[in-house]
Structures are given as structure tokens and as C-alpha cells.
Short mmCIF file of C-alpha atoms and ligand atoms in Angstrom, two decimals:
data_model
loop_
_atom_site.label_atom_id
_atom_site.label_comp_id
_atom_site.label_asym_id
_atom_site.label_seq_id
_atom_site.Cartn_x
_atom_site.Cartn_y
_atom_site.Cartn_z
CA UNK A 1 0.00 0.00 0.00
CA UNK A 2 1.39 3.38 -0.93
CA UNK A 3 1.87 5.69 2.00
CA UNK A 4 3.32 9.12 2.25
CA UNK A 5 6.19 9.19 4.67
CA UNK A 6 5.96 12.62 6.28
CA UNK A 7 9.71 12.69 6.78
CA UNK A 8 10.15 12.39 3.01
CA UNK A 9 7.80 15.26 2.43
CA UNK A 10 9.27 17.63 4.94
CA UNK A 11 12.98 16.77 5.04
CA UNK A 12 14.73 19.70 3.30
CA UNK A 13 17.56 18.38 1.04
CA UNK A 14 20.04 20.96 2.31
CA UNK A 15 20.16 19.78 5.90
CA UNK A 16 20.75 16.21 4.72
CA UNK A 17 23.61 17.39 2.53
CA UNK A 18 25.13 19.37 5.40
CA UNK A 19 25.01 16.34 7.69
CA UNK A 20 26.66 14.16 5.05
CA UNK A 21 29.41 16.78 4.39
CA UNK A 22 30.13 16.92 8.13
CA UNK A 23 30.47 13.11 8.23
CA UNK A 24 32.91 13.11 5.33
CA UNK A 25 35.02 15.91 6.89
CA UNK A 26 35.28 13.95 10.17
CA UNK A 27 36.32 10.74 8.36
CA UNK A 28 38.81 12.71 6.20
CA UNK A 29 40.37 14.39 9.26
CA UNK A 30 40.83 11.04 11.06
CA UNK A 31 42.45 9.52 7.98
CA UNK A 32 44.79 12.55 7.59
CA UNK A 33 45.78 12.32 11.27
CA UNK A 34 46.80 8.66 10.82
CA UNK A 35 48.85 9.48 7.71
CA UNK A 36 50.53 12.40 9.52
CA UNK A 37 51.48 10.16 12.47
CA UNK A 38 52.89 7.49 10.12
CA UNK A 39 54.96 10.13 8.28
CA UNK A 40 56.27 11.66 11.55
CA UNK A 41 57.26 8.26 13.01
CA UNK A 42 59.05 7.37 9.79
CA UNK A 43 56.78 4.44 8.97
CA UNK A 44 55.82 6.16 5.72
CA UNK A 45 57.74 8.60 3.56
CA UNK A 46 56.36 12.16 3.17
CA UNK A 47 55.83 11.62 -0.58
CA UNK A 48 53.74 8.46 -0.01
CA UNK A 49 51.78 10.14 2.79
CA UNK A 50 50.94 13.19 0.63
CA UNK A 51 49.98 10.94 -2.32
CA UNK A 52 47.71 8.76 -0.11
CA UNK A 53 46.12 11.91 1.33
CA UNK A 54 45.45 13.37 -2.14
CA UNK A 55 43.94 10.08 -3.38
CA UNK A 56 41.67 9.76 -0.33
CA UNK A 57 40.51 13.40 -0.63
CA UNK A 58 39.63 12.77 -4.29
CA UNK A 59 37.74 9.58 -3.40
CA UNK A 60 35.84 11.40 -0.65
CA UNK A 61 34.96 14.33 -2.93
CA UNK A 62 33.91 12.02 -5.76
CA UNK A 63 31.70 9.97 -3.41
CA UNK A 64 30.23 13.11 -1.82
CA UNK A 65 29.34 14.67 -5.17
CA UNK A 66 27.97 11.36 -6.47
CA UNK A 67 25.77 10.64 -3.47
CA UNK A 68 24.48 14.22 -3.35
CA UNK A 69 22.89 13.61 -6.73
CA UNK A 70 20.68 10.85 -5.19
CA UNK A 71 19.53 12.80 -2.17
CA UNK A 72 15.82 13.73 -2.06
CA UNK A 73 15.47 17.07 -3.72
CA UNK A 74 12.27 18.57 -5.04
CA UNK A 75 11.22 16.50 -8.00
CA UNK A 76 7.97 16.90 -9.87
CA UNK A 77 7.14 13.18 -9.64
CA UNK A 78 7.43 12.42 -5.91
CA UNK A 79 5.41 13.33 -2.87
CA UNK A 80 7.80 16.22 -2.37
CA UNK A 81 5.68 18.07 -4.86
CA UNK A 82 3.33 18.63 -1.98
CA UNK A 83 6.06 19.99 0.29
CA UNK A 84 5.18 23.23 2.03
CA UNK A 85 6.66 26.42 0.75
CA UNK A 86 5.73 29.05 3.36
CA UNK A 87 4.91 28.92 7.06
CA UNK A 88 1.18 28.87 6.25
CA UNK A 89 1.61 25.94 3.87
CA UNK A 90 3.68 24.19 6.48
CA UNK A 91 0.89 24.69 9.03
CA UNK A 92 -1.67 23.25 6.57
CA UNK A 93 0.61 20.28 5.86
CA UNK A 94 0.91 19.64 9.59
CA UNK A 95 -2.86 19.83 10.05
CA UNK A 96 -3.35 17.39 7.16
CA UNK A 97 -0.88 14.94 8.70
CA UNK A 98 -2.57 15.21 12.09
CA UNK A 99 -6.09 14.54 10.78
CA UNK A 100 -7.19 10.93 11.34
CA UNK A 101 -9.67 11.09 8.45
CA UNK A 102 -8.70 11.20 4.78
CA UNK A 103 -8.11 14.87 3.86
CA UNK A 104 -6.96 16.73 0.73
CA UNK A 105 -5.92 20.25 -0.10
CA UNK A 106 -7.03 21.50 -3.53
CA UNK A 107 -5.58 24.68 -5.06
CA UNK A 108 -7.35 27.36 -7.07
CA UNK A 109 -6.73 25.47 -10.32
CA UNK A 110 -8.39 22.39 -8.91
CA UNK A 111 -5.13 20.47 -8.38
CA UNK A 112 -4.46 18.34 -5.31
CA UNK A 113 -1.50 19.98 -3.60
CA UNK A 114 -1.59 18.17 -0.27
CA UNK A 115 -2.97 14.99 1.23
CA UNK A 116 -2.50 12.81 4.27
CA UNK A 117 -1.78 9.06 4.48
CA UNK A 118 -5.46 8.02 4.97
CA UNK A 119 -6.36 9.95 1.77
CA UNK A 120 -3.48 8.29 -0.05
CA UNK A 121 -4.74 4.90 1.09
CA UNK A 122 -8.09 5.35 -0.61
CA UNK A 123 -7.13 7.58 -3.56
CA UNK A 124 -3.56 6.32 -4.27
CA UNK A 125 -2.06 9.77 -4.71
CA UNK A 126 1.56 9.05 -3.92
CA UNK A 127 3.90 9.47 -6.85
CA UNK A 128 1.46 11.63 -8.80
CA UNK A 129 2.45 15.23 -9.35
CA UNK A 130 -0.35 17.55 -8.29
CA UNK A 131 -3.09 15.52 -10.00
CA UNK A 132 -6.22 17.39 -11.01
CA UNK A 133 -9.07 16.68 -8.57
CA UNK A 134 -11.27 15.53 -11.47
CA UNK A 135 -8.70 12.85 -12.32
CA UNK A 136 -9.03 11.37 -8.84
CA UNK A 137 -12.59 12.18 -7.74
CA UNK A 138 -15.42 10.75 -9.84
CA UNK A 139 -18.38 12.37 -8.07
CA UNK A 140 -19.65 15.42 -10.04
CA UNK A 141 -21.41 16.70 -6.89
CA UNK A 142 -18.15 16.75 -4.93
CA UNK A 143 -16.18 18.32 -7.79
CA UNK A 144 -18.80 21.03 -8.12
CA UNK A 145 -18.72 21.62 -4.32
CA UNK A 146 -14.92 22.05 -4.49
CA UNK A 147 -15.21 24.47 -7.39
CA UNK A 148 -17.97 26.53 -5.79
CA UNK A 149 -16.11 26.71 -2.48
CA UNK A 150 -12.91 27.80 -4.23
CA UNK A 151 -14.84 30.54 -6.07
CA UNK A 152 -16.24 31.71 -2.74
CA UNK A 153 -19.82 30.88 -3.80
CA UNK A 154 -20.34 28.81 -0.66
CA UNK A 155 -19.71 30.16 2.80
CA UNK A 156 -18.93 27.69 5.60
CA UNK A 157 -18.62 23.94 5.25
CA UNK A 158 -20.35 22.14 2.37
CA UNK A 159 -21.35 18.56 3.01
CA UNK A 160 -21.74 16.19 0.08
CA UNK A 161 -22.62 12.48 0.13
CA UNK A 162 -20.75 10.32 -2.33
CA UNK A 163 -21.66 6.76 -3.28
CA UNK A 164 -18.45 5.08 -4.30
CA UNK A 165 -19.91 1.60 -4.70
CA UNK A 166 -23.21 -0.27 -4.38
CA UNK A 167 -22.73 -0.50 -0.61
CA UNK A 168 -20.24 2.28 0.07
CA UNK A 169 -21.09 5.81 1.10
CA UNK A 170 -18.76 8.66 2.04
CA UNK A 171 -19.49 12.11 3.34
CA UNK A 172 -17.18 14.85 2.05
CA UNK A 173 -16.90 18.11 4.00
CA UNK A 174 -15.56 20.89 1.79
CA UNK A 175 -14.33 24.18 3.27
CA UNK A 176 -12.20 27.13 2.28
CA UNK A 177 -8.71 27.46 3.80
CA UNK A 178 -8.81 31.15 4.64
CA UNK A 179 -5.89 33.21 3.34
CA UNK A 180 -4.73 30.69 0.74
CA UNK A 181 -7.82 30.37 -1.42
CA UNK A 182 -7.25 26.62 -1.34
CA UNK A 183 -9.98 24.15 -0.44
CA UNK A 184 -9.86 21.48 2.26
CA UNK A 185 -11.78 18.27 1.51
CA UNK A 186 -12.28 15.91 4.44
CA UNK A 187 -13.80 12.48 3.83
CA UNK A 188 -15.76 10.40 6.33
CA UNK A 189 -16.74 6.77 5.69
CA UNK A 190 -20.46 6.41 6.38
CA UNK A 191 -20.56 2.78 5.21
CA UNK A 192 -20.44 1.09 8.66
CA UNK A 193 -23.10 3.43 10.05
CA UNK A 194 -25.36 2.84 7.06
CA UNK A 195 -24.80 -0.92 7.23
CA UNK A 196 -25.65 -0.98 10.94
CA UNK A 197 -28.84 1.01 10.30
CA UNK A 198 -29.82 -1.38 7.49
CA UNK A 199 -29.05 -4.43 9.64
CA UNK A 200 -31.23 -3.00 12.40
CA UNK A 201 -34.18 -2.41 10.11
CA UNK A 202 -33.71 -5.84 8.42
CA UNK A 203 -33.67 -7.39 11.86
CA UNK A 204 -36.92 -5.69 12.85
CA UNK A 205 -38.55 -6.65 9.56
CA UNK A 206 -37.42 -10.28 9.93
CA UNK A 207 -38.43 -10.49 13.59
CA UNK A 208 -41.91 -9.12 12.96
CA UNK A 209 -42.34 -11.37 9.91
CA UNK A 210 -41.31 -14.45 11.90
CA UNK A 211 -43.72 -13.51 14.70
CA UNK A 212 -46.57 -12.69 12.35
CA UNK A 213 -46.49 -16.08 10.60
CA UNK A 214 -47.46 -18.22 13.62
CA UNK A 215 -49.78 -15.49 14.84
CA UNK A 216 -51.65 -15.50 11.52
CA UNK A 217 -51.92 -19.29 11.73
CA UNK A 218 -53.27 -19.08 15.28
CA UNK A 219 -55.93 -16.49 14.49
CA UNK A 220 -56.88 -18.45 11.35
CA UNK A 221 -57.53 -21.58 13.40
CA UNK A 222 -59.44 -19.66 16.08
CA UNK A 223 -61.68 -18.22 13.39
CA UNK A 224 -62.24 -21.65 11.82
CA UNK A 225 -63.08 -23.20 15.18
CA UNK A 226 -65.53 -20.42 15.91
CA UNK A 227 -67.05 -20.45 12.41
CA UNK A 228 -67.15 -23.30 9.87
CA UNK A 229 -65.72 -25.94 12.22
CA UNK A 230 -67.81 -24.81 15.18
CA UNK A 231 -69.56 -28.14 15.50
CA UNK A 232 -66.82 -30.31 14.03
CA UNK A 233 -65.39 -31.33 17.40
CA UNK A 234 -63.49 -34.17 15.71
CA UNK A 235 -61.17 -31.67 13.98
CA UNK A 236 -60.61 -29.66 17.11
CA UNK A 237 -57.89 -31.94 18.46
CA UNK A 238 -55.93 -31.64 15.22
CA UNK A 239 -56.37 -27.85 15.20
CA UNK A 240 -55.35 -27.58 18.83
CA UNK A 241 -52.20 -29.61 18.13
CA UNK A 242 -51.23 -27.26 15.31
CA UNK A 243 -52.04 -24.24 17.48
CA UNK A 244 -49.89 -25.57 20.31
CA UNK A 245 -47.00 -26.06 17.85
CA UNK A 246 -47.38 -22.52 16.50
CA UNK A 247 -47.51 -20.94 19.94
CA UNK A 248 -44.46 -22.98 20.96
CA UNK A 249 -42.66 -21.66 17.91
CA UNK A 250 -43.58 -18.12 18.88
CA UNK A 251 -42.32 -18.51 22.41
CA UNK A 252 -39.07 -20.10 21.13
CA UNK A 253 -38.57 -17.17 18.80
CA UNK A 254 -39.17 -14.66 21.58
CA UNK A 255 -36.81 -16.57 23.88
CA UNK A 256 -34.10 -16.54 21.15
CA UNK A 257 -34.59 -12.82 20.50
CA UNK A 258 -34.34 -12.06 24.21
CA UNK A 259 -31.29 -14.27 24.47
CA UNK A 260 -29.59 -12.45 21.58
CA UNK A 261 -30.32 -9.05 23.05
CA UNK A 262 -29.10 -10.19 26.50
CA UNK A 263 -25.83 -11.45 25.00
CA UNK A 264 -25.39 -8.22 23.06
CA UNK A 265 -26.12 -6.21 26.18
CA UNK A 266 -23.47 -8.04 28.22
CA UNK A 267 -20.95 -8.23 25.37
CA UNK A 268 -18.61 -5.73 27.02
CA UNK A 269 -18.53 -7.70 30.30
CA UNK A 270 -15.78 -10.28 29.93
CA UNK A 271 -16.53 -13.78 31.27
CA UNK A 272 -14.90 -14.18 34.67
CA UNK A 273 -15.96 -17.53 36.14
CA UNK A 274 -13.69 -20.57 36.07
CA UNK A 275 -15.76 -23.39 34.57
CA UNK A 276 -15.12 -26.92 33.42
CA UNK A 277 -15.55 -27.27 29.65
CA UNK A 278 -15.84 -31.07 29.92
CA UNK A 279 -18.73 -30.78 32.39
CA UNK A 280 -20.50 -28.21 30.20
CA UNK A 281 -20.26 -30.39 27.07
CA UNK A 282 -21.29 -33.59 28.88
CA UNK A 283 -24.22 -31.92 30.71
CA UNK A 284 -25.54 -30.36 27.51
CA UNK A 285 -25.28 -33.68 25.65
CA UNK A 286 -27.04 -35.48 28.49
CA UNK A 287 -29.87 -32.93 28.41
CA UNK A 288 -30.45 -33.66 24.72
CA UNK A 289 -30.15 -37.45 24.99
CA UNK A 290 -33.98 -37.86 25.11
CA UNK A 291 -34.32 -36.03 21.76
CA UNK A 292 -31.66 -38.31 20.28
CA UNK A 293 -33.47 -41.37 21.68
CA UNK A 294 -36.79 -40.15 20.24
CA UNK A 295 -35.25 -40.10 16.79
CA UNK A 296 -33.17 -43.25 17.33
CA UNK A 297 -29.99 -41.27 16.82
CA UNK A 298 -26.83 -42.56 18.51
CA UNK A 299 -25.11 -39.82 20.47
CA UNK A 300 -21.43 -40.66 20.61
CA UNK A 301 -19.40 -38.61 23.11
CA UNK A 302 -15.63 -38.77 22.56
CA UNK A 303 -13.41 -36.98 25.02
CA UNK A 304 -11.50 -37.42 28.24
CA UNK A 305 -13.60 -37.18 31.41
CA UNK A 306 -10.90 -35.03 33.05
CA UNK A 307 -11.66 -31.37 33.67
CA UNK A 308 -10.79 -28.71 31.06
CA UNK A 309 -10.89 -25.35 32.85
CA UNK A 310 -12.05 -22.30 30.92
CA UNK A 311 -13.03 -18.77 31.89
CA UNK A 312 -16.61 -18.62 30.73
CA UNK A 313 -20.24 -17.76 31.28
CA UNK A 314 -21.47 -21.27 31.92
CA UNK A 315 -25.05 -20.70 30.69
CA UNK A 316 -23.82 -19.13 27.48
CA UNK A 317 -21.43 -21.98 26.63
CA UNK A 318 -24.17 -24.50 27.49
CA UNK A 319 -26.37 -22.63 25.02
CA UNK A 320 -23.66 -22.92 22.33
CA UNK A 321 -23.35 -26.68 22.77
CA UNK A 322 -27.12 -27.15 22.92
CA UNK A 323 -27.74 -25.07 19.78
CA UNK A 324 -25.10 -26.96 17.77
CA UNK A 325 -26.24 -30.31 19.07
CA UNK A 326 -29.93 -29.50 18.46
CA UNK A 327 -29.06 -28.64 14.86
CA UNK A 328 -27.09 -31.87 14.43
CA UNK A 329 -30.04 -33.90 15.79
CA UNK A 330 -32.65 -31.87 13.91
CA UNK A 331 -30.95 -32.10 10.51
CA UNK A 332 -29.93 -35.78 10.85
CA UNK A 333 -32.12 -38.57 9.56
CA UNK A 334 -33.61 -40.94 12.09
CA UNK A 335 -31.30 -43.80 12.97
CA UNK A 336 -28.11 -41.81 12.27
CA UNK A 337 -25.17 -41.00 14.47
CA UNK A 338 -24.07 -37.68 15.97
CA UNK A 339 -20.51 -37.54 17.26
CA UNK A 340 -19.47 -35.01 19.88
CA UNK A 341 -15.69 -34.79 20.34
CA UNK A 342 -13.81 -32.34 22.51
CA UNK A 343 -10.40 -31.80 24.02
CA UNK A 344 -7.59 -29.33 24.57
CA UNK A 345 -4.74 -28.11 22.39
CA UNK A 346 -1.49 -26.23 22.84
CA UNK A 347 -2.59 -23.32 20.63
CA UNK A 348 -5.65 -21.73 19.09
CA UNK A 349 -4.46 -22.84 15.66
CA UNK A 350 -4.28 -26.48 16.78
CA UNK A 351 -7.68 -26.24 18.47
CA UNK A 352 -9.14 -24.75 15.32
CA UNK A 353 -7.71 -27.62 13.28
CA UNK A 354 -9.18 -30.21 15.63
CA UNK A 355 -12.59 -28.49 15.65
CA UNK A 356 -12.98 -27.76 11.98
CA UNK A 357 -10.58 -29.64 9.72
CA UNK A 358 -11.08 -33.37 10.00
CA UNK A 359 -12.47 -34.46 6.66
CA UNK A 360 -10.10 -34.66 3.70
CA UNK A 361 -12.50 -33.54 0.99
CA UNK A 362 -14.98 -31.10 2.41
CA UNK A 363 -16.24 -27.56 2.07
CA UNK A 364 -14.99 -25.59 5.04
CA UNK A 365 -15.48 -22.13 6.35
CA UNK A 366 -14.41 -20.26 9.44
CA UNK A 367 -17.50 -18.34 10.49
CA UNK A 368 -15.73 -16.58 13.36
CA UNK A 369 -11.95 -16.41 13.38
CA UNK A 370 -10.04 -16.43 16.67
CA UNK A 371 -6.36 -16.21 16.00
CA UNK A 372 -4.76 -16.06 19.43
CA UNK A 373 -1.83 -13.75 20.09
CA UNK A 374 1.23 -14.29 17.88
CA UNK A 375 4.24 -15.56 19.80
CA UNK A 376 2.24 -16.18 22.97
CA UNK A 377 1.45 -19.80 23.90
CA UNK A 378 -2.32 -20.04 23.96
CA UNK A 379 -3.67 -23.30 25.34
CA UNK A 380 -7.20 -23.76 24.09
CA UNK A 381 -10.15 -26.09 24.22
CA UNK A 382 -12.19 -27.28 21.25
CA UNK A 383 -15.44 -29.04 20.46
CA UNK A 384 -16.61 -30.68 17.24
CA UNK A 385 -20.17 -31.87 16.59
CA UNK A 386 -20.49 -34.11 13.54
CA UNK A 387 -23.69 -35.40 12.02
CA UNK A 388 -24.65 -37.62 9.11
CA UNK A 389 -27.30 -35.19 7.83
CA UNK A 390 -27.77 -33.81 4.32
CA UNK A 391 -24.83 -31.39 4.45
CA UNK A 392 -25.03 -27.72 3.55
CA UNK A 393 -24.48 -26.32 0.04
CA UNK A 394 -21.25 -24.37 -0.29
CA UNK A 395 -23.01 -21.10 -1.25
CA UNK A 396 -24.83 -21.02 2.08
CA UNK A 397 -21.71 -21.32 4.24
CA UNK A 398 -20.67 -17.64 4.37
CA UNK A 399 -24.15 -16.62 5.54
CA UNK A 400 -24.50 -19.12 8.37
CA UNK A 401 -24.53 -17.18 11.62
CA UNK A 402 -26.49 -14.29 10.12
CA UNK A 403 -29.69 -13.67 12.01
CA UNK A 404 -32.69 -15.44 10.47
CA UNK A 405 -30.60 -17.08 7.76
CA UNK A 406 -31.79 -20.60 6.99
CA UNK A 407 -30.10 -22.72 4.39
CA UNK A 408 -32.80 -25.40 4.38
CA UNK A 409 -35.43 -22.84 3.34
CA UNK A 410 -34.17 -22.95 -0.24
CA UNK A 411 -34.06 -26.75 -0.09
CA UNK A 412 -37.78 -26.66 0.69
CA UNK A 413 -37.11 -28.59 3.88
CA UNK A 414 -39.92 -29.30 6.29
CA UNK A 415 -37.76 -28.72 9.35
CA UNK A 416 -38.73 -25.51 11.06
CA UNK A 417 -36.42 -23.12 12.79
CA UNK A 418 -36.04 -19.40 13.17
CA UNK A 419 -32.47 -19.12 11.93
CA UNK A 420 -31.28 -17.55 15.15
CA UNK A 421 -29.42 -20.51 16.68
CA UNK A 422 -26.09 -20.02 14.91
CA UNK A 423 -26.29 -16.22 15.31
CA UNK A 424 -26.48 -16.82 19.07
CA UNK A 425 -23.57 -19.28 18.91
CA UNK A 426 -21.44 -16.80 16.98
CA UNK A 427 -22.16 -13.98 19.41
CA UNK A 428 -21.36 -16.10 22.44
CA UNK A 429 -18.12 -17.39 20.94
CA UNK A 430 -17.05 -13.82 20.09
CA UNK A 431 -17.78 -12.90 23.70
CA UNK A 432 -15.46 -15.71 24.80
CA UNK A 433 -12.68 -14.73 22.32
CA UNK A 434 -13.32 -18.01 20.57
CA UNK A 435 -13.99 -19.20 17.05
CA UNK A 436 -16.62 -21.05 15.05
CA UNK A 437 -16.27 -23.08 11.88
CA UNK A 438 -18.28 -25.39 9.68
CA UNK A 439 -17.20 -28.32 7.58
CA UNK A 440 -19.60 -30.13 5.29
CA UNK A 441 -19.87 -32.82 2.61
CA UNK A 442 -23.05 -32.87 0.57
CA UNK A 443 -25.09 -35.96 1.28
CA UNK A 444 -22.71 -37.13 3.98
CA UNK A 445 -22.97 -34.72 6.87
CA UNK A 446 -21.88 -31.52 8.53
CA UNK A 447 -19.59 -30.71 11.42
CA UNK A 448 -19.64 -27.52 13.44
CA UNK A 449 -16.59 -26.70 15.54
CA UNK A 450 -15.87 -24.18 18.26
CA UNK A 451 -12.66 -23.34 20.10
CA UNK A 452 -11.76 -20.87 22.84
CA UNK A 453 -8.87 -20.07 25.21
CA UNK A 454 -8.30 -22.42 28.13
CA UNK A 455 -8.15 -20.86 31.61
CA UNK A 456 -4.72 -19.35 32.35
CA UNK A 457 -2.26 -21.14 34.60
CA UNK A 458 -2.61 -24.40 32.83
CA UNK A 459 -0.98 -25.98 29.80
CA UNK A 460 -2.50 -28.48 27.40
CA UNK A 461 -2.37 -31.94 28.90
CA UNK A 462 -2.63 -30.82 32.56
CA UNK A 463 -5.77 -32.25 34.01
CA UNK A 464 -6.57 -30.25 37.15
CA UNK A 465 -9.15 -27.43 37.40
N1 ATP B 501 -26.11 -29.67 11.30
C1 ATP B 501 -26.67 -29.08 10.26
N2 ATP B 501 -26.93 -29.74 9.11
C2 ATP B 501 -27.49 -29.14 8.06
N3 ATP B 501 -27.85 -27.84 8.04
C3 ATP B 501 -27.61 -27.12 9.14
C4 ATP B 501 -27.00 -27.69 10.30
N4 ATP B 501 -26.88 -26.73 11.23
C5 ATP B 501 -27.39 -25.62 10.69
N5 ATP B 501 -27.83 -25.84 9.44
C6 ATP B 501 -28.40 -24.86 8.51
O1 ATP B 501 -28.09 -23.57 9.00
C7 ATP B 501 -29.28 -22.82 9.19
C8 ATP B 501 -29.12 -21.92 10.37
O2 ATP B 501 -29.07 -22.66 11.57
P1 ATP B 501 -29.63 -22.02 12.90
O3 ATP B 501 -29.37 -22.95 14.01
O4 ATP B 501 -29.11 -20.64 12.98
O5 ATP B 501 -31.18 -21.87 12.62
P2 ATP B 501 -32.33 -22.94 12.69
O6 ATP B 501 -31.82 -24.24 13.20
O7 ATP B 501 -33.00 -22.94 11.36
O8 ATP B 501 -33.31 -22.27 13.72
P3 ATP B 501 -33.13 -22.11 15.31
O9 ATP B 501 -33.12 -20.63 15.51
O10 ATP B 501 -34.33 -22.76 15.86
O11 ATP B 501 -31.84 -22.74 15.69
C9 ATP B 501 -30.36 -23.84 9.36
O12 ATP B 501 -31.60 -23.33 8.96
C10 ATP B 501 -29.90 -24.97 8.44
O13 ATP B 501 -30.30 -24.68 7.15
MG1 MG B 502 -30.73 -24.23 15.08
#
């Protein structure tokens, strides 16, 4: 990435030359002193000493002149073209460098005469000699704002919104630099704010849609039971069953929404309790054993019974294991096998490998990366839940973990869900500085893996809490 090095821009060539000349003079004087001593002590004749001195002076001068030619002097092609000329320009250059947002200075002719590193990062200005603003900025609205401000047609700061891509919005604030007639353009990236606002409104739309569907079904059945099926008591049992299912779905959705908002609310409070990962995994699996039995699915737990201490919110990690295990049971066919393996590893990278990279030919994706700190040993724990379900198409993988995203919807599957389970898992794992990954083979099964730091004061392989 091209960056302007402020020292390149500001370093005046003369002071560098002076420093270099001083260095050469010092080296020359030392060399002369040695020659003089050799001549005085008779080690060297005067003729040889004078000849050696003359040769060394010529070498020094030749090197000095040669290297001076390569020192940074004002050249029309480098960033030096933006170097300040007067004290006012110098002040503007300093302000530009100090601004954390991308900022440009445009002169009366519409040329960019100054910019800071953030502006260079997005507009790639380094190495261009005073490019015309219209060669760099595509937005006609912003170019016209710069022109009008330079002509003094606009007093104060002009704010212009620029769409630089389908999902990218910037705000440009254009103002006149008093006394110079130049214009200052400061850019602010509105993309994250806009994305957050869109995500919020999508979330509300999805949540109300998901709630309305069972509600519509409920009121439909109530109306039928009051009207056409008023006397058809035989159908009532069937209707009541469906109504119970729909109301259960509604309460599950509300519970998931509350759970998500609770996790988001406590996201800034780091987990602080020392818990046993083994206990959490085994308890959660035990709680879901009846569901596995109902569907004749074999639940195979593979892992040492010894404690694996972690710093965690117990309920949250239980929720992670239950959500992943519920999915594995829900998306498996009856009579299949779900394998739950867990353990510890010497580093996050190893734990991530154990959790998410076990099948040789599979589609894999890390849905939440957790890298660990480079150079620091980071003992971790991992969990992998494998099923023999239908697998998940590759194109769905990047969107797993988005709220309300359901891959089976497009497969026309009959299995219901709200699409919040993995979003909850992802949030909780982020809260625990952990990771989440998925591995899948179409028609053969899926495996979801999580990993997170082990409690400090313990290395992989130690078995005490
Ligand atoms: N083990 C799995 N096998 C196949 N598909 C899966 C598996 N786990 C998740 N999926 C897919 O990922 C989607 C998202 O899962 P998620 O748990 O977030 O939602 P859900 O199970 O549909 O609903 P719920 O909010 O009740 O958990 C699912 O709809 C399903 O398409
Ligand atoms: Mg689920």
C-alpha cells in the first residue's frame, strides 16, 4: 500500500547534505591524522603520505558529489511536490498529517497539492504530481462543491454524500482554507453506520415477519373453530395440536430474540468464572439425549472425562453446545449418528484444526476467526459436533450465523427453525474470544466446531481445574 512518509515530504535536502558533508570531513580528518602520524614516526615517507592523502581526498569528494545527486530534492514526480513552501503551507501540511480522516488540499486550479496518508490509502495519490481533482474524484457533486467553495460561492462547510460503490457511502466536507484560497476536503466513511442502520431495520422486519407467521396461523384456526368448524369437534384436536406447535414456535422465537439481546447487552462484560468445559459439554449432551433417543440417533461422546478449565459464562457456553447439538439432531435422519468430540490443544491454531478440519474432501469455512496472540502460547479447548445429515451447500456457508438465515429454506425442507441458533452461537463465541467453523460434505454430513482459550495457569495436557 502506498503511503506518504511525512519525513520524506518535509525533510529539506540541504540539511541532509550538510550532515553528510560533516560526516565526510570527520572521516577525512581522522584519515589525515593517521597518515601524519605514520609520516612523523618514519613508517611512511612524506611523498607516499601526501599521495595517499590526495587520493583519499579525491575519493571522498567524488563519493560526496555522487551521493548528493541521489539525495531527495524537489522532484515533480514524488510526494515532495506537496512539500510546504511558506509557514502557512507548512501549518496546513501539519494539520493534514494530524487529521485521522482522509483529507486533501485543492488549489485554485483544482489540483491536489496536499494529502494525508489516509487519503493516499483510498485515492492512491503518492507518486502523482499535483493531479487534477477531477482525475481522482469521480463524483460530479463533490467536484462542483470544491469548485464553488474555491470561487467563494459557498460560505462555511459544504457537506456532500458520495456513493463510491453499491454499498459504500462517504461524506465529504468541503471548506475554504482562509488566506490561501485553497480548499480542504475531508472524507468520512459512512458505510459502517449505514450498514448498521440497514441491519437493524432488516432485523426488525425479519423479527416481525417471523412472529406474524405463527400469529396469523393461530388467528386463522381460532376463526375456523368459531365459524365453519364450530360443530366439528373431531377436527378440534388436530387444530389444537397445530395451534400448540405454532404458539411454541412463537415462544421459542421470543426466547431466542431475548437471548440475543441479552448477550449483546453483556458483550462488554468479559466472562470471569472458572468453569469446566468437559462438564459443560457432557451436561448439555445429556440434556439432549432424550431427543436423540426419540429419533433413534446414537449420540457418541468422545473426550476425556478429566476437567478442562475455561473462563466462561457457563449458561452461554451450554447454550452454544445445545444449539449446535440441536441442529445436528434436527438435521440428521432418524437412525443416524451424531458424534461429539472435545479436548484441549497447545494453541488456538491447533484447536481450530481439531474443531474444523477433520475431513479430507470437504467444504470448510471459518465463520468466526479467533487467531490467538502471535508468539504467545495459547492453550485452548475445542469441540466438534459431527452429524450424518444432508450437508449444507457451499453457497450457504458464508451466511451461516447471520440472524434469520436458513439454508434449508431454499431446499424446501420441512424442518422448522427461526435461523437464530447459529447467530447466538457466533455472538457467544465472540464474547469468549473463541472461534466457530463449519465443515460439510453434501449428502454425507456436517460438522460444526468451536474453540476458545483455556483458563490461564494451565498448559494443554494438565488435568486439574
Ligand atoms: N447440522 C446441520 N446440518 C445441516 N444444516 C444445518 C445444520 N446446522 C445448521 N444448518 C443450517 O443452517 C441454518 C441456520 O441454523 P440455525 O441454528 O441458525 O437456525 P435454525 O436451526 O434454522 O433455527 P433455530 O433458531 O431454531 O436454531 C439452518 O436453517 C440450516 O439450514
Ligand atoms: Mg438451530
